[in-house]
XYZ file of C-alpha atoms in Angstrom:
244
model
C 58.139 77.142 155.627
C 61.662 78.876 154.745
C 62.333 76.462 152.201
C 58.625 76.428 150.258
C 58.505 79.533 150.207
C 62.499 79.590 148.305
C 60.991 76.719 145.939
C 57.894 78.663 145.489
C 60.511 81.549 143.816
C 62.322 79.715 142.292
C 59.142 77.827 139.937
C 57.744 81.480 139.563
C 61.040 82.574 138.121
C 61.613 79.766 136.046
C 57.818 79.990 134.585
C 58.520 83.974 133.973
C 62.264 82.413 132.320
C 60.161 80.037 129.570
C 57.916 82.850 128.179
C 61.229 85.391 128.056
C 62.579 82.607 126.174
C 59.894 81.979 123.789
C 59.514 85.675 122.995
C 63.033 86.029 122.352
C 62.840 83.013 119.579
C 59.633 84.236 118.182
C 61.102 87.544 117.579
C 64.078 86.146 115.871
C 61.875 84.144 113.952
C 59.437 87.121 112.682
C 62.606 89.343 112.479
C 63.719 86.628 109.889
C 60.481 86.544 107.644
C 60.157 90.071 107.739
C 63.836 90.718 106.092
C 63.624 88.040 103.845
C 60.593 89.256 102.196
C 61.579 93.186 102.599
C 64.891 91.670 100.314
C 63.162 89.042 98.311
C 60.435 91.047 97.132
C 62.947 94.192 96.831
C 65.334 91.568 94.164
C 61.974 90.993 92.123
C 60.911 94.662 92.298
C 64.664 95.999 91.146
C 64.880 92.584 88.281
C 61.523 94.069 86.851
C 63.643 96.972 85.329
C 66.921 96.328 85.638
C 68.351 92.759 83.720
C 69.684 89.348 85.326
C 73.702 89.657 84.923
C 74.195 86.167 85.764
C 72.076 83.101 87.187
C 72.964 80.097 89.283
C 72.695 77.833 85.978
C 75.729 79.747 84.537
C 77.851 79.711 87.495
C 77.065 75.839 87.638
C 77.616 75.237 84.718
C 81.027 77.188 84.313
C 81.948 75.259 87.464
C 81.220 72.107 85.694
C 83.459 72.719 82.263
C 86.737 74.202 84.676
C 86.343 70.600 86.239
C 86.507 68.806 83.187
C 88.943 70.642 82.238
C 87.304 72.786 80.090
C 87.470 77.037 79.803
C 84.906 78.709 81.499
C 81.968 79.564 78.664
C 78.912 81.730 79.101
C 77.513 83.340 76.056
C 74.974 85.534 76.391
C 73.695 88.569 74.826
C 70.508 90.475 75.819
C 68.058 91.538 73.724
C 64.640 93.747 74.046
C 61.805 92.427 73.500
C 60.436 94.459 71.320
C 63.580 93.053 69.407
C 63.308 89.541 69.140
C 61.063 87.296 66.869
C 57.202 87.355 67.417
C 57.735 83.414 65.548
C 59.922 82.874 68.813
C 57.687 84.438 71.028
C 55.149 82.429 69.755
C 57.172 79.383 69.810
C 58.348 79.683 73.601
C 54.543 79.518 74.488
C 53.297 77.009 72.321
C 56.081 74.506 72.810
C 56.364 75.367 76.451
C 53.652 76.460 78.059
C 50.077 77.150 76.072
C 48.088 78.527 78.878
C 50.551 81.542 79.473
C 48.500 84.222 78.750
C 45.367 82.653 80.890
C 46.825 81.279 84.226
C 48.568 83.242 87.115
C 51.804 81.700 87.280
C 50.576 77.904 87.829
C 48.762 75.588 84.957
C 46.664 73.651 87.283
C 45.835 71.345 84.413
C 48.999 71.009 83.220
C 50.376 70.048 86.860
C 47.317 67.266 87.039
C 48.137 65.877 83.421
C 51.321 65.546 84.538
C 50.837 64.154 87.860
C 48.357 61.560 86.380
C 51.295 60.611 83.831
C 54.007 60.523 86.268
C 51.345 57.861 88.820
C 50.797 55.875 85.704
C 54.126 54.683 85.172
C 54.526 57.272 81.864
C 58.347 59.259 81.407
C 58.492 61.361 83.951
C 57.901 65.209 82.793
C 56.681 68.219 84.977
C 53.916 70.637 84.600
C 56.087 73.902 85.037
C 54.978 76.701 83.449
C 57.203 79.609 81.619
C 57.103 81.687 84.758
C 58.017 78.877 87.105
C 61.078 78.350 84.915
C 61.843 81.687 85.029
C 61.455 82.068 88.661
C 63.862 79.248 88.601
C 66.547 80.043 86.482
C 66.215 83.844 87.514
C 66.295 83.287 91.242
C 67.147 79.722 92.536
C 69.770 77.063 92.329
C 69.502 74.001 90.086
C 67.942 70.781 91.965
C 64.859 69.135 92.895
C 63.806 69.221 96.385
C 60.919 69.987 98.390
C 62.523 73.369 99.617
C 63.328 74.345 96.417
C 60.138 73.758 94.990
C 58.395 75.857 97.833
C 60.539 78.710 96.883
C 60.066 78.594 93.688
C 56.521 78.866 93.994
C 57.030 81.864 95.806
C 59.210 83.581 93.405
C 56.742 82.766 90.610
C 53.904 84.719 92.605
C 56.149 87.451 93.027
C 56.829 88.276 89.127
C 53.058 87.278 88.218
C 52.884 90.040 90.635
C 55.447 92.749 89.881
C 56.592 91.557 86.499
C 53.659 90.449 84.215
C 53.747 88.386 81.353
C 55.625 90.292 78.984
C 58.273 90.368 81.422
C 58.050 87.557 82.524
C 58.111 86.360 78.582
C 61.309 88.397 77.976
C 63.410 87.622 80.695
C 63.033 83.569 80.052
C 63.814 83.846 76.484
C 67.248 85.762 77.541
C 68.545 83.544 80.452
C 67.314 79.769 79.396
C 69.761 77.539 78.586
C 70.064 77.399 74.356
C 73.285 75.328 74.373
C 76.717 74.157 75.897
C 77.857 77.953 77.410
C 74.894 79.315 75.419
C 72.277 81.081 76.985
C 69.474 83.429 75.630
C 67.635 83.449 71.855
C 70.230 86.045 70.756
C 72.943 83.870 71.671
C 71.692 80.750 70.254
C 70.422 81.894 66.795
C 73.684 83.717 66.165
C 75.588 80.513 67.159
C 73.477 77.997 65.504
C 72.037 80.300 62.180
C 75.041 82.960 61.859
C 71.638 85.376 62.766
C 69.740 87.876 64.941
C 66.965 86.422 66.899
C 64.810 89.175 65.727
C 64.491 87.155 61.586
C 64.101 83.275 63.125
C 61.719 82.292 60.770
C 59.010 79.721 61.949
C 60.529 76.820 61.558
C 63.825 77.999 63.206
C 62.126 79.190 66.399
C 60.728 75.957 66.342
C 63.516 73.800 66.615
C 65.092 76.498 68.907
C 62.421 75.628 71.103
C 62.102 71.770 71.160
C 65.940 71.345 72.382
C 65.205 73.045 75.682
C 64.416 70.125 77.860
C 67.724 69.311 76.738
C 69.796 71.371 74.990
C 73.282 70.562 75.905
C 72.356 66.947 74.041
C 70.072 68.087 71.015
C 71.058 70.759 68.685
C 68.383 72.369 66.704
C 70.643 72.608 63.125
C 70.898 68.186 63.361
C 67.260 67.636 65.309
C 66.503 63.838 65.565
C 63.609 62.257 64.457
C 61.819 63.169 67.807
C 62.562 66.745 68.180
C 61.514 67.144 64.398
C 58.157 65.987 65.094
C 57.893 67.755 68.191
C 59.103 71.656 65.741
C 56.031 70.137 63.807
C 53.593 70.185 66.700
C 55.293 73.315 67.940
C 54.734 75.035 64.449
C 51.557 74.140 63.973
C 49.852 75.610 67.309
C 52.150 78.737 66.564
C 49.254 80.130 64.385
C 46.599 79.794 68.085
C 49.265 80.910 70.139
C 48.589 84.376 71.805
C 51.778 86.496 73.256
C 51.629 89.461 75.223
């Protein structure tokens, strides 16, 4: 009887052990959450008023030319919005993403075009939107992954939120890449048209524009065939294009 009774303790104890256990985790776990949106949403709120110094893009990138061999280049130069070309403006949200001012931070029908593309054997493109690639470049690493892509939706929630589009609008057009070390509109046009990005004329902002997918290997002073056709397009819905 001695002994059943001992076992007896010793199950209860270890049943009242697993729930202590549990607990513990669980409040780890929602200790966890709980900072990381108290500091996540508390980046977003302070980046609404106060500008990026430097993104993961620039540090890669500078990483990337000291291995080569190369001196570490990031050119940049901020500029307000209210200073930089409504023909850029215009540009940015033509050429990259039309449904700006309509959509919440996600093209739905831009994602599906793209996904139907992508199944049908087509070049591979995405169906990110201006915010997404500012949430991006603003807060995240360079990659593809699954993770990354979860936080990234995330972060572009959070500035729809906090930011809004002219925000939103300004911040990209400071911190995309423009060139090799070049980052911004202000940046780019001074390096590429000896000018502010406040006079791009249409055509300008334009070409400015098509390189991004690629910007490091196109140059929008000796555009190829492709990226000429592409300013067209991008010139042409310029005059529909709505900016906030």
């Amino acid at each position: 009887m001695g002994i059943k009774r001992t076992r007896k303790r010793k199950i209860k104890r270890k049943n009242r052990f697993i729930p202590t256990i549990r607990n513990k985790y669980l409040r780890w776990i929602m200790r966890a959450v709980v900072y990381f949106l108290a500091i996540t949403i508390g980046c977003v709120i302070l980046l609404r008023f106060i500008n990026p110094p430097i993104t993961f893009l620039m540090i890669q990138r500078g990483v990337e030319r000291k291995s080569e061999g190369k001196d570490w280049k990031i050119t940049k130069k901020w500029v307000k919005y209210s200073e930089l070309s409504d023909n850029l403006k215009k540009a940015a949200v033509s050429g990259e993403d039309a449904r700006f001012m309509e959509h919440w931070g996600f093209d739905r029908k831009a994602i599906a075009d793209a996904y139907q593309r992508n199944k049908d054997g087509g070049k591979l493109r995405g169906g990110s939107t201006i915010s997404q690639q500012t949430a991006k470049n603003v807060f995240l690493w360079p990659g593809r992954s699954w993770i990354r892509k979860g936080f990234e939706t995330y972060f572009t929630a959070l500035i729809e939120l906090f930011w809004g589009k002219k925000r939103i609008l300004d911040v990209y057009l400071n911190v995309i890449e423009t060139g090799d070390g070049l980052y911004g509109a202000e940046a780019a046009t001074q390096h590429y048209y000896g000018k502010s990005a406040q006079s791009l004329t249409k055509r300008q902002a334009a070409l400015l524009i098509a390189v991004l997918p690629n910007p490091r290997r196109w140059s929008p002073v000796k555009p190829t065939a492709f990226i000429n056709r592409k300013a067209n397009l991008i010139v042409r819905y310029m005059g529909y294009s709505q900016v906030p």
